[in-house]
Amino acid sequence: MRLKLVPQDTNFDFFKHAKLTFGASVVAMVLSIGIWLTMGLNFGIDFLGGTTIRTESAQSIDVGEYRAVLEPLGLGDVTITEVFDPTFAADQNVAMVRIQAQEGAESVTPETILAVEEALRGLDPAMTFPSVESVGPKVSGELIQTALLAVCAALAALLVYIWLRFEWQFSVGAIAALVHDIVLTIGLFSLLQIRFDLATIAALLTIIGYSINDTVVIFDRLRENLIKYKQRALRDVMNLSANETLSRTLMTSGTTLIALIALLVLGGDVIRGFVFAIFWGVIVGTYSSIYVAKNVVLMIGVKRDWSKPSSGGGTQFANIDA
């Protein structure tokens, strides 16, 4: 017996409350931008600069204990990551301690690094520190620029792909949905002051890929139905396409969320921000694929032709209003 999240044949009217759903998305985007500009983002070490200290100890690493001995130093954002490598010996336990640059300083001072090392030696007097690396404000600024370029390049590439794969109206709808997802994710991170670092940028790029996959599936079915149902209104064909792909959309999103919930609960503090960003992105990405991308395409309108397929098997489109 097959598992079905929704009935085989559904007939939901996804445009019944189009003004409400699309309006809510616009309001949410405006609020997110307002929160972002007002509260700012809680940038991590990657974007603020700081120092990474590599530790090596014969004792097993307890991230909670490391954090507890460093907390009295008042260092601000401290990230502790245990390093796993199959080449390490059984008694070789390695961790990376990343310390945010202190306010008004170019980088973490030697005195602060010495204080951190002394605090950690309280857990293991034989602990060694093989390397200490610092990231200055200039490098952090370059990372911010590179991150923004990565996101913009991804959006531009997808814009061109959807344009070539479908029509320009579809590409506008898809990019509108992706911008919606990114802005809402950044707004939530700003509201909750969750650490925003390079891992979050990776999560944003993952969200873009996931959301566009959902949107393309619906658009592909829509294109097929536009050819199949030549006399139906565009709104009706869009509803039909969304209903036909609804089971696939919910099943994909549902199974992904189950895995992400496990990572949120069991993954630890190191990857929690990354996982939370993807978790939220899957939810808003699924929503935007149905309620944002299609609404934009419907508002713009689609031009189509019902000419016979060419000898190559493709469909030729001309400028005839739907």
PDB file of N, CA and C in Angstrom, residues 15 165-170 217-242 244 294 297-298 301-307 315-318 320-322:
ATOM      1  N   PHE A  15      -5.765  29.864  -6.105  1.00  0.00           N
ATOM      2  CA  PHE A  15      -5.920  31.301  -6.354  1.00  0.00           C
ATOM      3  C   PHE A  15      -7.145  31.886  -5.656  1.00  0.00           C
ATOM      4  N   ARG A 165      14.712  27.664 -20.725  1.00  0.00           N
ATOM      5  CA  ARG A 165      13.992  26.393 -20.573  1.00  0.00           C
ATOM      6  C   ARG A 165      12.499  26.565 -20.796  1.00  0.00           C
ATOM      7  N   PHE A 166      11.948  27.702 -20.378  1.00  0.00           N
ATOM      8  CA  PHE A 166      10.524  27.957 -20.514  1.00  0.00           C
ATOM      9  C   PHE A 166      10.314  29.248 -21.321  1.00  0.00           C
ATOM     10  N   GLU A 167       9.772  30.270 -20.652  1.00  0.00           N
ATOM     11  CA  GLU A 167       9.576  31.589 -21.244  1.00  0.00           C
ATOM     12  C   GLU A 167       9.999  32.627 -20.215  1.00  0.00           C
ATOM     13  N   TRP A 168      10.170  33.881 -20.651  1.00  0.00           N
ATOM     14  CA  TRP A 168      10.662  34.905 -19.731  1.00  0.00           C
ATOM     15  C   TRP A 168       9.683  35.151 -18.588  1.00  0.00           C
ATOM     16  N   GLN A 169       8.377  34.952 -18.821  1.00  0.00           N
ATOM     17  CA  GLN A 169       7.410  35.137 -17.738  1.00  0.00           C
ATOM     18  C   GLN A 169       7.652  34.151 -16.595  1.00  0.00           C
ATOM     19  N   PHE A 170       8.016  32.934 -16.968  1.00  0.00           N
ATOM     20  CA  PHE A 170       8.307  31.915 -15.962  1.00  0.00           C
ATOM     21  C   PHE A 170       9.558  32.276 -15.165  1.00  0.00           C
ATOM     22  N   VAL A 217       9.431  21.925 -11.335  1.00  0.00           N
ATOM     23  CA  VAL A 217       8.520  20.781 -11.466  1.00  0.00           C
ATOM     24  C   VAL A 217       7.108  21.258 -11.793  1.00  0.00           C
ATOM     25  N   ILE A 218       6.646  22.279 -11.069  1.00  0.00           N
ATOM     26  CA  ILE A 218       5.299  22.813 -11.318  1.00  0.00           C
ATOM     27  C   ILE A 218       5.228  23.475 -12.687  1.00  0.00           C
ATOM     28  N   PHE A 219       6.258  24.248 -13.040  1.00  0.00           N
ATOM     29  CA  PHE A 219       6.267  24.931 -14.328  1.00  0.00           C
ATOM     30  C   PHE A 219       6.310  23.939 -15.486  1.00  0.00           C
ATOM     31  N   ASP A 220       7.033  22.851 -15.314  1.00  0.00           N
ATOM     32  CA  ASP A 220       7.126  21.861 -16.374  1.00  0.00           C
ATOM     33  C   ASP A 220       5.764  21.219 -16.626  1.00  0.00           C
ATOM     34  N   ARG A 221       5.060  20.886 -15.530  1.00  0.00           N
ATOM     35  CA  ARG A 221       3.711  20.345 -15.688  1.00  0.00           C
ATOM     36  C   ARG A 221       2.766  21.394 -16.280  1.00  0.00           C
ATOM     37  N   LEU A 222       2.954  22.646 -15.895  1.00  0.00           N
ATOM     38  CA  LEU A 222       2.131  23.721 -16.428  1.00  0.00           C
ATOM     39  C   LEU A 222       2.321  23.853 -17.933  1.00  0.00           C
ATOM     40  N   ARG A 223       3.556  23.782 -18.386  1.00  0.00           N
ATOM     41  CA  ARG A 223       3.813  23.901 -19.821  1.00  0.00           C
ATOM     42  C   ARG A 223       3.153  22.764 -20.586  1.00  0.00           C
ATOM     43  N   GLU A 224       3.224  21.542 -20.032  1.00  0.00           N
ATOM     44  CA  GLU A 224       2.570  20.406 -20.678  1.00  0.00           C
ATOM     45  C   GLU A 224       1.063  20.609 -20.752  1.00  0.00           C
ATOM     46  N   ASN A 225       0.482  21.090 -19.657  1.00  0.00           N
ATOM     47  CA  ASN A 225      -0.971  21.271 -19.623  1.00  0.00           C
ATOM     48  C   ASN A 225      -1.439  22.439 -20.489  1.00  0.00           C
ATOM     49  N   LEU A 226      -0.580  23.448 -20.650  1.00  0.00           N
ATOM     50  CA  LEU A 226      -0.947  24.554 -21.530  1.00  0.00           C
ATOM     51  C   LEU A 226      -1.085  24.075 -22.974  1.00  0.00           C
ATOM     52  N   ILE A 227      -0.311  23.086 -23.345  1.00  0.00           N
ATOM     53  CA  ILE A 227      -0.406  22.512 -24.684  1.00  0.00           C
ATOM     54  C   ILE A 227      -1.585  21.538 -24.771  1.00  0.00           C
ATOM     55  N   LYS A 228      -1.806  20.820 -23.691  1.00  0.00           N
ATOM     56  CA  LYS A 228      -2.868  19.804 -23.673  1.00  0.00           C
ATOM     57  C   LYS A 228      -4.252  20.431 -23.609  1.00  0.00           C
ATOM     58  N   TYR A 229      -4.411  21.438 -22.747  1.00  0.00           N
ATOM     59  CA  TYR A 229      -5.720  22.074 -22.567  1.00  0.00           C
ATOM     60  C   TYR A 229      -5.689  23.464 -23.200  1.00  0.00           C
ATOM     61  N   LYS A 230      -5.927  23.481 -24.493  1.00  0.00           N
ATOM     62  CA  LYS A 230      -5.731  24.707 -25.261  1.00  0.00           C
ATOM     63  C   LYS A 230      -6.796  25.765 -24.983  1.00  0.00           C
ATOM     64  N   GLN A 231      -7.998  25.339 -24.594  1.00  0.00           N
ATOM     65  CA  GLN A 231      -9.088  26.289 -24.432  1.00  0.00           C
ATOM     66  C   GLN A 231      -9.299  26.715 -22.980  1.00  0.00           C
ATOM     67  N   ARG A 232      -8.617  26.112 -22.062  1.00  0.00           N
ATOM     68  CA  ARG A 232      -8.802  26.462 -20.644  1.00  0.00           C
ATOM     69  C   ARG A 232      -8.117  27.783 -20.318  1.00  0.00           C
ATOM     70  N   ALA A 233      -8.699  28.489 -19.361  1.00  0.00           N
ATOM     71  CA  ALA A 233      -8.095  29.736 -18.898  1.00  0.00           C
ATOM     72  C   ALA A 233      -6.780  29.431 -18.198  1.00  0.00           C
ATOM     73  N   LEU A 234      -5.851  30.378 -18.241  1.00  0.00           N
ATOM     74  CA  LEU A 234      -4.532  30.177 -17.650  1.00  0.00           C
ATOM     75  C   LEU A 234      -4.632  29.854 -16.163  1.00  0.00           C
ATOM     76  N   ARG A 235      -5.518  30.527 -15.451  1.00  0.00           N
ATOM     77  CA  ARG A 235      -5.678  30.276 -14.014  1.00  0.00           C
ATOM     78  C   ARG A 235      -6.085  28.838 -13.751  1.00  0.00           C
ATOM     79  N   ASP A 236      -7.016  28.299 -14.548  1.00  0.00           N
ATOM     80  CA  ASP A 236      -7.482  26.924 -14.344  1.00  0.00           C
ATOM     81  C   ASP A 236      -6.376  25.916 -14.635  1.00  0.00           C
ATOM     82  N   VAL A 237      -5.594  26.193 -15.670  1.00  0.00           N
ATOM     83  CA  VAL A 237      -4.498  25.278 -16.003  1.00  0.00           C
ATOM     84  C   VAL A 237      -3.434  25.310 -14.910  1.00  0.00           C
ATOM     85  N   MET A 238      -3.184  26.479 -14.337  1.00  0.00           N
ATOM     86  CA  MET A 238      -2.219  26.584 -13.238  1.00  0.00           C
ATOM     87  C   MET A 238      -2.688  25.804 -12.018  1.00  0.00           C
ATOM     88  N   ASN A 239      -3.963  25.924 -11.701  1.00  0.00           N
ATOM     89  CA  ASN A 239      -4.510  25.170 -10.571  1.00  0.00           C
ATOM     90  C   ASN A 239      -4.395  23.676 -10.803  1.00  0.00           C
ATOM     91  N   LEU A 240      -4.709  23.242 -12.017  1.00  0.00           N
ATOM     92  CA  LEU A 240      -4.609  21.829 -12.357  1.00  0.00           C
ATOM     93  C   LEU A 240      -3.171  21.338 -12.203  1.00  0.00           C
ATOM     94  N   SER A 241      -2.225  22.121 -12.692  1.00  0.00           N
ATOM     95  CA  SER A 241      -0.811  21.725 -12.633  1.00  0.00           C
ATOM     96  C   SER A 241      -0.326  21.635 -11.188  1.00  0.00           C
ATOM     97  N   ALA A 242      -0.729  22.597 -10.362  1.00  0.00           N
ATOM     98  CA  ALA A 242      -0.322  22.584  -8.956  1.00  0.00           C
ATOM     99  C   ALA A 242      -0.925  21.388  -8.232  1.00  0.00           C
ATOM    100  N   GLU A 244      -1.797  18.495  -9.613  1.00  0.00           N
ATOM    101  CA  GLU A 244      -1.185  17.266 -10.111  1.00  0.00           C
ATOM    102  C   GLU A 244       0.193  17.017  -9.519  1.00  0.00           C
ATOM    103  N   LYS A 294       3.639  31.206  -9.193  1.00  0.00           N
ATOM    104  CA  LYS A 294       2.480  31.101 -10.086  1.00  0.00           C
ATOM    105  C   LYS A 294       1.697  32.404 -10.144  1.00  0.00           C
ATOM    106  N   VAL A 297       3.446  34.798 -12.521  1.00  0.00           N
ATOM    107  CA  VAL A 297       3.240  34.394 -13.923  1.00  0.00           C
ATOM    108  C   VAL A 297       1.813  34.719 -14.366  1.00  0.00           C
ATOM    109  N   LEU A 298       0.837  34.484 -13.489  1.00  0.00           N
ATOM    110  CA  LEU A 298      -0.553  34.777 -13.830  1.00  0.00           C
ATOM    111  C   LEU A 298      -0.767  36.270 -14.049  1.00  0.00           C
ATOM    112  N   GLY A 301       0.962  37.081 -17.379  1.00  0.00           N
ATOM    113  CA  GLY A 301       0.320  36.431 -18.515  1.00  0.00           C
ATOM    114  C   GLY A 301       1.326  35.646 -19.326  1.00  0.00           C
ATOM    115  N   VAL A 302       0.845  34.617 -20.023  1.00  0.00           N
ATOM    116  CA  VAL A 302       1.706  33.764 -20.835  1.00  0.00           C
ATOM    117  C   VAL A 302       1.180  33.751 -22.257  1.00  0.00           C
ATOM    118  N   LYS A 303       2.074  33.905 -23.218  1.00  0.00           N
ATOM    119  CA  LYS A 303       1.705  33.814 -24.626  1.00  0.00           C
ATOM    120  C   LYS A 303       2.058  32.421 -25.134  1.00  0.00           C
ATOM    121  N   ARG A 304       1.129  31.838 -25.912  1.00  0.00           N
ATOM    122  CA  ARG A 304       1.363  30.470 -26.341  1.00  0.00           C
ATOM    123  C   ARG A 304       0.746  30.224 -27.715  1.00  0.00           C
ATOM    124  N   ASP A 305       1.242  29.182 -28.359  1.00  0.00           N
ATOM    125  CA  ASP A 305       0.736  28.785 -29.665  1.00  0.00           C
ATOM    126  C   ASP A 305       0.507  27.289 -29.654  1.00  0.00           C
ATOM    127  N   TRP A 306      -0.494  26.845 -30.344  1.00  0.00           N
ATOM    128  CA  TRP A 306      -0.823  25.411 -30.331  1.00  0.00           C
ATOM    129  C   TRP A 306      -0.433  24.755 -31.649  1.00  0.00           C
ATOM    130  N   SER A 307       0.656  25.245 -32.200  1.00  0.00           N
ATOM    131  CA  SER A 307       1.098  24.649 -33.460  1.00  0.00           C
ATOM    132  C   SER A 307       1.593  23.238 -33.228  1.00  0.00           C
ATOM    133  N   THR A 315       8.163  21.830 -29.233  1.00  0.00           N
ATOM    134  CA  THR A 315       6.950  22.583 -29.486  1.00  0.00           C
ATOM    135  C   THR A 315       7.319  24.001 -29.834  1.00  0.00           C
ATOM    136  N   GLN A 316       6.765  24.519 -30.895  1.00  0.00           N
ATOM    137  CA  GLN A 316       7.049  25.877 -31.326  1.00  0.00           C
ATOM    138  C   GLN A 316       6.022  26.819 -30.707  1.00  0.00           C
ATOM    139  N   PHE A 317       6.489  27.894 -30.103  1.00  0.00           N
ATOM    140  CA  PHE A 317       5.608  28.847 -29.440  1.00  0.00           C
ATOM    141  C   PHE A 317       5.575  30.131 -30.251  1.00  0.00           C
ATOM    142  N   ALA A 318       4.375  30.657 -30.408  1.00  0.00           N
ATOM    143  CA  ALA A 318       4.200  31.935 -31.070  1.00  0.00           C
ATOM    144  C   ALA A 318       3.486  32.875 -30.116  1.00  0.00           C
ATOM    145  N   ILE A 320       0.528  34.226 -29.145  1.00  0.00           N
ATOM    146  CA  ILE A 320      -0.926  34.214 -29.087  1.00  0.00           C
ATOM    147  C   ILE A 320      -1.325  34.189 -27.633  1.00  0.00           C
ATOM    148  N   ASP A 321      -2.118  35.143 -27.188  1.00  0.00           N
ATOM    149  CA  ASP A 321      -2.483  35.235 -25.783  1.00  0.00           C
ATOM    150  C   ASP A 321      -3.298  34.020 -25.356  1.00  0.00           C
ATOM    151  N   ALA A 322      -2.998  33.616 -24.090  1.00  0.00           N
ATOM    152  CA  ALA A 322      -3.751  32.507 -23.523  1.00  0.00           C
ATOM    153  C   ALA A 322      -5.127  32.996 -23.117  1.00  0.00           C
TER     154      ALA A 322
END
